[in-house]
Coordinates of N, CA and C in Angstrom, one line a residue:
M248 N 0.8 -1.2 0.0 CA 0.0 0.0 0.0 C 0.9 1.2 0.0
R249 N 0.4 2.3 -0.6 CA 1.1 3.5 -0.7 C 0.7 4.5 0.4
C250 N 1.6 5.2 1.0 CA 1.4 6.2 2.1 C 0.6 7.4 1.5
I251 N -0.4 7.9 2.1 CA -1.1 9.0 1.7 C -0.3 10.3 1.7
M252 N 0.7 10.4 2.6 CA 1.5 11.6 2.7 C 2.7 11.6 1.8
C253 N 3.6 10.6 2.0 CA 4.9 10.6 1.4 C 4.9 9.8 0.1
E254 N 3.8 9.0 -0.1 CA 3.6 8.2 -1.3 C 4.7 7.0 -1.4
K255 N 5.3 6.7 -0.3 CA 6.2 5.5 -0.3 C 5.3 4.2 -0.2
E256 N 5.9 3.2 -0.9 CA 5.2 1.9 -0.8 C 5.4 1.3 0.6
G257 N 4.6 0.4 1.0 CA 4.7 -0.3 2.3 C 4.1 0.4 3.5
A258 N 3.0 1.2 3.3 CA 2.3 1.8 4.4 C 1.6 0.7 5.1
R259 N 1.9 0.6 6.4 CA 1.3 -0.5 7.2 C 0.2 -0.1 8.2
Y260 N -0.1 1.2 8.2 CA -1.1 1.7 9.2 C -2.3 2.3 8.4
R261 N -3.4 2.4 9.1 CA -4.6 3.1 8.5 C -5.1 4.1 9.5
C262 N -5.6 5.2 9.0 CA -6.2 6.3 9.8 C -7.6 5.7 10.1
R263 N -8.0 5.7 11.4 CA -9.3 5.2 11.8 C -10.5 6.0 11.2
P264 N -10.4 7.3 11.3 CA -11.6 8.1 10.8 C -11.8 8.0 9.3
C265 N -10.7 8.1 8.5 CA -10.9 8.1 7.0 C -10.5 6.9 6.3
G266 N -9.7 6.1 6.9 CA -9.2 4.8 6.3 C -8.0 5.0 5.4
S267 N -7.4 6.1 5.4 CA -6.2 6.4 4.5 C -5.0 5.6 5.1
A268 N -4.1 5.1 4.2 CA -2.9 4.4 4.7 C -1.8 5.4 4.9
Y269 N -0.9 5.1 5.9 CA 0.2 5.9 6.2 C 1.3 5.0 6.7
C270 N 2.6 5.5 6.6 CA 3.7 4.6 6.9 C 4.4 4.9 8.2
S271 N 4.2 6.1 8.8 CA 5.0 6.4 10.0 C 4.2 7.4 10.8
S272 N 4.7 7.6 12.1 CA 4.0 8.6 12.9 C 4.1 10.0 12.4
D273 N 5.2 10.3 11.8 CA 5.3 11.7 11.2 C 4.3 11.9 10.1
C274 N 4.1 10.9 9.2 CA 3.1 11.0 8.2 C 1.7 11.1 8.8
F275 N 1.4 10.3 9.8 CA 0.2 10.3 10.5 C -0.1 11.7 11.1
K276 N 0.9 12.3 11.8 CA 0.7 13.6 12.4 C 0.4 14.7 11.3
T277 N 1.1 14.6 10.2 CA 0.9 15.5 9.1 C -0.5 15.3 8.6
H278 N -0.9 14.1 8.4 CA -2.2 13.7 7.8 C -3.4 14.2 8.7
R279 N -3.2 14.2 10.0 CA -4.2 14.6 11.0 C -4.2 16.1 11.3
A280 N -3.3 16.8 10.7 CA -3.2 18.3 10.9 C -4.4 19.0 10.3
E281 N -4.7 20.2 10.7 CA -5.7 21.0 10.1 C -5.2 21.7 8.9
G282 N -6.0 21.9 7.9 CA -5.6 22.6 6.7 C -6.5 22.3 5.5
E283 N -6.1 22.7 4.3 CA -6.9 22.4 3.1 C -6.2 21.5 2.2
D284 N -5.1 20.9 2.5 CA -4.4 19.9 1.7 C -5.4 18.7 1.5
A285 N -5.5 18.3 0.2 CA -6.4 17.2 -0.1 C -6.0 15.8 0.5
R286 N -4.8 15.8 1.1 CA -4.3 14.5 1.7 C -4.7 14.5 3.2
L287 N -5.2 15.6 3.8 CA -5.5 15.6 5.2 C -6.8 14.9 5.5
C288 N -6.8 14.4 6.7 CA -7.9 13.6 7.2 C -9.3 14.4 7.1
S289 N -9.3 15.6 7.6 CA -10.5 16.3 7.7 C -11.1 16.6 6.3
V290 N -10.2 16.8 5.3 CA -10.6 17.1 3.9 C -11.2 15.8 3.3
I291 N -10.5 14.7 3.6 CA -10.9 13.4 3.1 C -12.3 13.0 3.7
L292 N -12.5 13.2 5.0 CA -13.7 12.9 5.6 C -14.9 13.7 5.0
A293 N -14.6 15.0 4.8 CA -15.6 15.9 4.2 C -16.0 15.4 2.8
M294 N -15.0 15.0 2.0 CA -15.3 14.5 0.7 C -16.1 13.2 0.7
Q295 N -15.7 12.3 1.6 CA -16.4 11.0 1.8 C -17.9 11.2 2.2
K296 N -18.1 12.2 3.0 CA -19.5 12.5 3.5 C -20.3 13.0 2.3
K297 N -19.7 13.9 1.4 CA -20.4 14.4 0.3 C -20.7 13.3 -0.7
L298 N -19.8 12.4 -0.9 CA -19.9 11.3 -1.9 C -20.7 10.1 -1.5
S299 N -20.9 9.9 -0.2 CA -21.5 8.7 0.3 C -23.0 8.9 0.1
P300 N -23.7 7.8 -0.3 CA -25.2 7.8 -0.4 C -25.8 8.0 0.9
P301 N -27.1 8.4 1.0 CA -27.7 8.6 2.3 C -27.8 7.3 3.0
N302 N -27.8 7.4 4.3 CA -27.8 6.2 5.2 C -29.0 5.4 4.9
D303 N -28.8 4.1 4.7 CA -29.9 3.1 4.4 C -30.9 3.1 5.5
A304 N -30.5 3.4 6.8 CA -31.5 3.3 7.9 C -32.4 4.5 7.8
D305 N -32.0 5.6 7.2 CA -32.9 6.8 7.0 C -34.0 6.5 6.0
L306 N -33.6 5.7 4.9 CA -34.5 5.5 3.8 C -35.4 4.3 4.0
A307 N -35.0 3.3 4.8 CA -35.7 2.1 5.0 C -37.0 2.3 5.7
P308 N -38.0 1.5 5.3 CA -39.3 1.6 6.1 C -39.1 1.1 7.5
D309 N -39.9 1.6 8.4 CA -39.8 1.3 9.8 C -40.3 -0.1 10.0
L310 N -39.5 -1.1 10.2 CA -39.9 -2.5 10.4 C -40.4 -2.7 11.8
F311 N -40.2 -1.8 12.7 CA -40.7 -2.0 14.1 C -42.0 -1.3 14.4
S312 N -42.6 -0.7 13.4 CA -43.8 0.1 13.7 C -45.0 -0.9 13.8
D313 N -46.1 -0.5 14.5 CA -47.2 -1.3 14.6 C -47.9 -1.7 13.3
A314 N -47.8 -0.7 12.3 CA -48.4 -1.0 11.0 C -47.6 -2.1 10.3
A315 N -46.3 -2.1 10.5 CA -45.5 -3.2 9.9 C -45.8 -4.5 10.6
A316 N -46.0 -4.5 11.8 CA -46.4 -5.8 12.5 C -47.7 -6.3 12.1
K317 N -48.7 -5.4 11.9 CA -50.0 -5.8 11.4 C -50.0 -6.3 10.0
S318 N -49.2 -5.7 9.2 CA -49.2 -6.1 7.8 C -48.3 -7.3 7.5
G319 N -47.5 -7.7 8.5 CA -46.7 -8.9 8.4 C -45.2 -8.5 8.0
R320 N -44.9 -7.3 7.6 CA -43.5 -6.9 7.3 C -42.7 -7.0 8.6
G321 N -41.5 -7.5 8.5 CA -40.7 -7.5 9.7 C -41.1 -8.5 10.7
K322 N -42.0 -9.4 10.3 CA -42.5 -10.4 11.3 C -41.9 -11.8 10.9
I323 N -41.5 -12.5 11.9 CA -41.0 -13.9 11.6 C -42.2 -14.8 12.0
E324 N -42.4 -15.8 11.2 CA -43.5 -16.7 11.5 C -43.5 -17.2 12.9
K325 N -44.7 -17.2 13.5 CA -44.8 -17.7 14.9 C -44.5 -19.2 15.0
S326 N -44.7 -19.9 13.9 CA -44.5 -21.4 13.9 C -43.0 -21.6 14.2
A327 N -42.2 -20.7 13.7 CA -40.7 -20.9 14.0 C -40.4 -20.8 15.5
A328 N -41.2 -20.0 16.2 CA -41.0 -19.8 17.6 C -41.4 -21.0 18.4
T329 N -42.3 -21.8 17.9 CA -42.8 -22.9 18.7 C -42.4 -24.2 18.1
A330 N -41.7 -24.2 16.9 CA -41.3 -25.5 16.3 C -40.3 -26.2 17.1
P331 N -40.5 -27.5 17.3 CA -39.5 -28.3 18.1 C -38.3 -28.4 17.2
E332 N -37.1 -28.4 17.9 CA -35.9 -28.5 17.2 C -35.3 -29.9 17.3
G333 N -36.0 -30.8 18.0 CA -35.5 -32.2 18.0 C -34.4 -32.3 19.1
N334 N -33.9 -33.5 19.2 CA -32.8 -33.8 20.2 C -31.5 -33.2 19.7
T335 N -31.0 -32.3 20.3 CA -29.7 -31.7 19.9 C -28.5 -32.4 20.5
G336 N -28.7 -33.3 21.5 CA -27.6 -34.1 22.0 C -26.9 -33.4 23.1
M337 N -25.9 -34.1 23.6 CA -25.1 -33.6 24.8 C -24.2 -32.4 24.4
K338 N -23.7 -32.4 23.2 CA -22.8 -31.4 22.8 C -23.3 -30.0 23.1
E339 N -24.6 -29.7 22.8 CA -25.2 -28.4 23.0 C -25.2 -28.1 24.5
K340 N -25.5 -29.1 25.4 CA -25.5 -28.8 26.8 C -24.2 -28.5 27.3
E341 N -23.2 -29.2 26.8 CA -21.8 -28.9 27.2 C -21.4 -27.5 26.8
E342 N -21.8 -27.1 25.6 CA -21.4 -25.7 25.1 C -22.1 -24.7 26.0
E343 N -23.3 -24.9 26.4 CA -24.1 -23.9 27.2 C -23.4 -23.7 28.6
E344 N -22.8 -24.8 29.1 CA -22.3 -24.7 30.5 C -20.9 -24.2 30.5
E345 N -20.2 -24.2 29.4 CA -18.8 -23.7 29.4 C -18.8 -22.2 29.5
P346 N -17.9 -21.7 30.4 CA -17.8 -20.2 30.5 C -17.0 -19.6 29.4
G347 N -17.4 -18.5 28.9 CA -16.7 -17.8 27.8 C -17.1 -18.2 26.4
V348 N -18.1 -19.2 26.3 CA -18.5 -19.6 25.0 C -19.6 -18.7 24.6
L349 N -19.6 -18.3 23.3 CA -20.6 -17.4 22.8 C -21.8 -18.2 22.4
Y350 N -23.0 -17.8 22.9 CA -24.2 -18.5 22.6 C -24.9 -17.8 21.5
L351 N -25.2 -18.6 20.4 CA -25.9 -18.1 19.2 C -27.4 -18.4 19.4
L352 N -28.2 -17.3 19.1 CA -29.6 -17.5 19.2 C -30.2 -18.3 18.1
K353 N -31.2 -19.1 18.4 CA -31.8 -20.0 17.5 C -33.0 -19.2 16.8
E354 N -33.6 -19.8 15.8 CA -34.7 -19.2 15.1 C -35.9 -18.9 16.1
R355 N -36.1 -19.8 17.0 CA -37.3 -19.5 17.9 C -37.0 -18.3 18.8
H356 N -35.8 -18.1 19.2 CA -35.4 -16.9 20.0 C -35.6 -15.6 19.2
L357 N -35.1 -15.7 17.9 CA -35.2 -14.5 17.0 C -36.7 -14.2 16.7
A358 N -37.5 -15.3 16.5 CA -38.9 -15.1 16.3 C -39.6 -14.4 17.5
A359 N -39.3 -14.9 18.7 CA -39.9 -14.3 19.9 C -39.5 -12.8 20.0
L360 N -38.2 -12.5 19.7 CA -37.8 -11.1 19.8 C -38.5 -10.3 18.8
A361 N -38.6 -10.8 17.6 CA -39.2 -10.0 16.5 C -40.7 -9.7 16.7
N362 N -41.3 -10.6 17.4 CA -42.8 -10.5 17.6 C -43.2 -9.9 18.9
D363 N -42.2 -9.6 19.8 CA -42.5 -9.0 21.1 C -42.8 -7.5 21.0
P364 N -44.0 -7.1 21.4 CA -44.3 -5.7 21.3 C -43.4 -4.7 22.0
D365 N -42.9 -5.1 23.2 CA -42.1 -4.2 24.0 C -40.7 -4.1 23.3
I366 N -40.2 -5.1 22.8 CA -38.9 -5.1 22.1 C -39.0 -4.2 20.8
R367 N -40.1 -4.4 20.1 CA -40.4 -3.7 18.8 C -40.5 -2.2 19.2
R368 N -41.2 -1.9 20.3 CA -41.4 -0.5 20.7 C -40.0 0.2 21.0
A369 N -39.2 -0.6 21.7 CA -37.9 0.0 22.1 C -37.0 0.2 20.9
L370 N -37.1 -0.7 19.9 CA -36.3 -0.6 18.7 C -36.7 0.5 17.8
R371 N -37.8 1.2 18.0 CA -38.2 2.3 17.3 C -37.4 3.6 17.6
S372 N -36.7 3.5 18.8 CA -35.9 4.7 19.2 C -34.7 4.9 18.3
S373 N -34.6 6.0 17.8 CA -33.4 6.3 16.9 C -32.1 6.3 17.8
L374 N -32.2 6.7 19.0 CA -31.0 6.6 19.9 C -30.6 5.2 20.1
L375 N -31.5 4.3 20.4 CA -31.2 2.9 20.6 C -30.6 2.3 19.3
Q376 N -31.2 2.6 18.2 CA -30.7 2.1 16.9 C -29.3 2.6 16.6
Q377 N -29.0 3.9 16.9 CA -27.6 4.4 16.8 C -26.7 3.7 17.7
M378 N -27.1 3.5 19.0 CA -26.2 2.8 19.9 C -25.9 1.4 19.4
L379 N -26.9 0.7 18.9 CA -26.6 -0.7 18.4 C -25.7 -0.6 17.2
R380 N -25.9 0.3 16.3 CA -25.0 0.5 15.2 C -23.6 0.8 15.6
T381 N -23.4 1.6 16.6 CA -22.1 2.0 17.1 C -21.4 0.8 17.7
I382 N -22.1 0.0 18.5 CA -21.6 -1.2 19.1 C -21.2 -2.2 18.0
D383 N -22.0 -2.4 17.0 CA -21.8 -3.3 15.9 C -20.6 -2.9 15.1
Q384 N -20.4 -1.6 14.9 CA -19.3 -1.2 14.0 C -18.0 -1.0 14.8
S385 N -18.0 -1.2 16.1 CA -16.9 -1.0 17.0 C -15.8 -2.0 16.7
R386 N -14.6 -1.7 16.9 CA -13.5 -2.6 16.7 C -13.5 -3.7 17.8
S387 N -13.9 -3.3 19.0 CA -14.1 -4.3 20.1 C -15.5 -4.2 20.5
R388 N -16.3 -5.1 20.0 CA -17.8 -5.0 20.3 C -18.1 -5.3 21.7
L389 N -17.4 -6.2 22.3 CA -17.6 -6.6 23.7 C -17.3 -5.4 24.6
D390 N -16.2 -4.7 24.4 CA -15.9 -3.5 25.2 C -16.9 -2.4 25.0
A391 N -17.4 -2.2 23.7 CA -18.4 -1.2 23.5 C -19.7 -1.5 24.1
L392 N -20.1 -2.8 24.1 CA -21.3 -3.3 24.8 C -21.2 -3.1 26.3
D393 N -20.1 -3.4 26.8 CA -19.8 -3.3 28.3 C -19.9 -1.8 28.7
A394 N -19.3 -0.9 27.9 CA -19.4 0.5 28.2 C -20.8 1.0 28.1
A395 N -21.6 0.6 27.1 CA -22.9 1.1 26.9 C -23.8 0.6 28.1
L396 N -23.6 -0.7 28.5 CA -24.4 -1.2 29.6 C -24.1 -0.4 30.9
H397 N -22.9 0.0 31.1 CA -22.5 0.8 32.3 C -22.9 2.2 32.3
N398 N -23.0 2.8 31.1 CA -23.2 4.2 31.0 C -24.6 4.6 30.6
N399 N -25.4 3.7 30.2 CA -26.8 4.0 29.7 C -27.8 3.1 30.4
P400 N -28.5 3.6 31.4 CA -29.5 2.7 32.1 C -30.6 2.3 31.2
D401 N -31.0 3.1 30.2 CA -32.1 2.6 29.2 C -31.6 1.5 28.4
F402 N -30.4 1.5 27.9 CA -29.8 0.5 27.1 C -29.7 -0.8 28.0
K403 N -29.3 -0.6 29.2 CA -29.2 -1.8 30.1 C -30.5 -2.4 30.3
H404 N -31.6 -1.6 30.5 CA -32.9 -2.1 30.7 C -33.4 -2.9 29.4
F405 N -33.1 -2.4 28.2 CA -33.4 -3.0 27.0 C -32.7 -4.4 26.9
C406 N -31.4 -4.4 27.2 CA -30.7 -5.7 27.2 C -31.3 -6.7 28.2
E407 N -31.7 -6.3 29.3 CA -32.3 -7.2 30.3 C -33.6 -7.7 29.8
E408 N -34.4 -6.9 29.1 CA -35.6 -7.3 28.5 C -35.4 -8.4 27.5
V409 N -34.4 -8.2 26.6 CA -34.0 -9.2 25.6 C -33.6 -10.5 26.3
I410 N -32.7 -10.4 27.3 CA -32.2 -11.6 28.0 C -33.4 -12.4 28.6
N411 N -34.3 -11.6 29.3 CA -35.4 -12.3 29.9 C -36.3 -13.0 28.9
L412 N -36.5 -12.4 27.8 CA -37.4 -13.0 26.8 C -36.7 -14.2 26.2
V413 N -35.4 -14.2 26.0 CA -34.7 -15.3 25.5 C -34.7 -16.5 26.5
A414 N -34.6 -16.1 27.8 CA -34.7 -17.1 28.8 C -36.0 -17.8 28.9
L415 N -37.1 -17.0 28.7 CA -38.4 -17.5 28.7 C -38.6 -18.5 27.6
V416 N -38.1 -18.2 26.4 CA -38.2 -19.0 25.3 C -37.4 -20.3 25.5
E417 N -36.3 -20.2 26.1 CA -35.4 -21.3 26.4 C -36.0 -22.3 27.4
E418 N -36.7 -21.7 28.4 CA -37.4 -22.5 29.4 C -38.7 -23.1 28.9
G419 N -39.2 -22.6 27.7 CA -40.4 -23.1 27.2 C -41.6 -22.5 27.8
K420 N -41.4 -21.3 28.5 CA -42.5 -20.7 29.3 C -43.2 -19.6 28.4
L421 N -42.7 -19.4 27.2 CA -43.3 -18.3 26.4 C -44.3 -18.9 25.5
H422 N -45.6 -18.9 25.8 CA -46.6 -19.5 24.9 C -47.4 -18.4 24.2
H423 N -47.8 -17.4 25.0 CA -48.6 -16.3 24.5 C -47.9 -15.0 24.7
K424 N -48.6 -13.9 24.6 CA -47.9 -12.7 24.8 C -47.4 -12.7 26.3
R425 N -46.2 -12.2 26.4 CA -45.7 -12.1 27.8 C -46.3 -11.0 28.6
R426 N -46.3 -11.1 29.9 CA -46.9 -10.1 30.7 C -46.1 -8.8 30.6
R427 N -46.7 -7.7 30.5 CA -46.0 -6.4 30.5 C -45.7 -6.0 31.9
R428 N -44.4 -5.6 32.1 CA -44.0 -5.0 33.4 C -44.1 -3.5 33.3
R429 N -44.7 -2.9 34.3 CA -44.8 -1.4 34.3 C -44.1 -0.9 35.5

């Protein structure tokens, strides 16, 4: 790769904000300086903003609205939430009990989350959507999630609601609409 500042081959680093390659700390400092040079980070970011298409989230229909739920858009079949998955064997139980193992949600969990009115209502919040996008785009998602849980009580409450709903599905206790807590 070629350095954005000195144009030498072998640039091993990238500027986080704009993605430009650079080869040394001197080139990085020059690149991050203020000014009107086309090679500077602020200028590149401004150009990227002008050239980038509008955010898909702004143009997409609201999949979490009540109208979408009634029309069937954004809805996962309820049969998927209650469909038996058969005997998964001992391997799954071992994985669930191991500390540090990432647990992947099954179709029934996702269906329950997609059809839960409280979760859908919370997901309409543009602030929550932005926080979820930020966590997803973070270099260290677990650290970003941990920070959001500690710094934002509303986000922590949302996560607790999700975990409680997944636990109800896992225990087989979710048959109808869950009770609303107020």
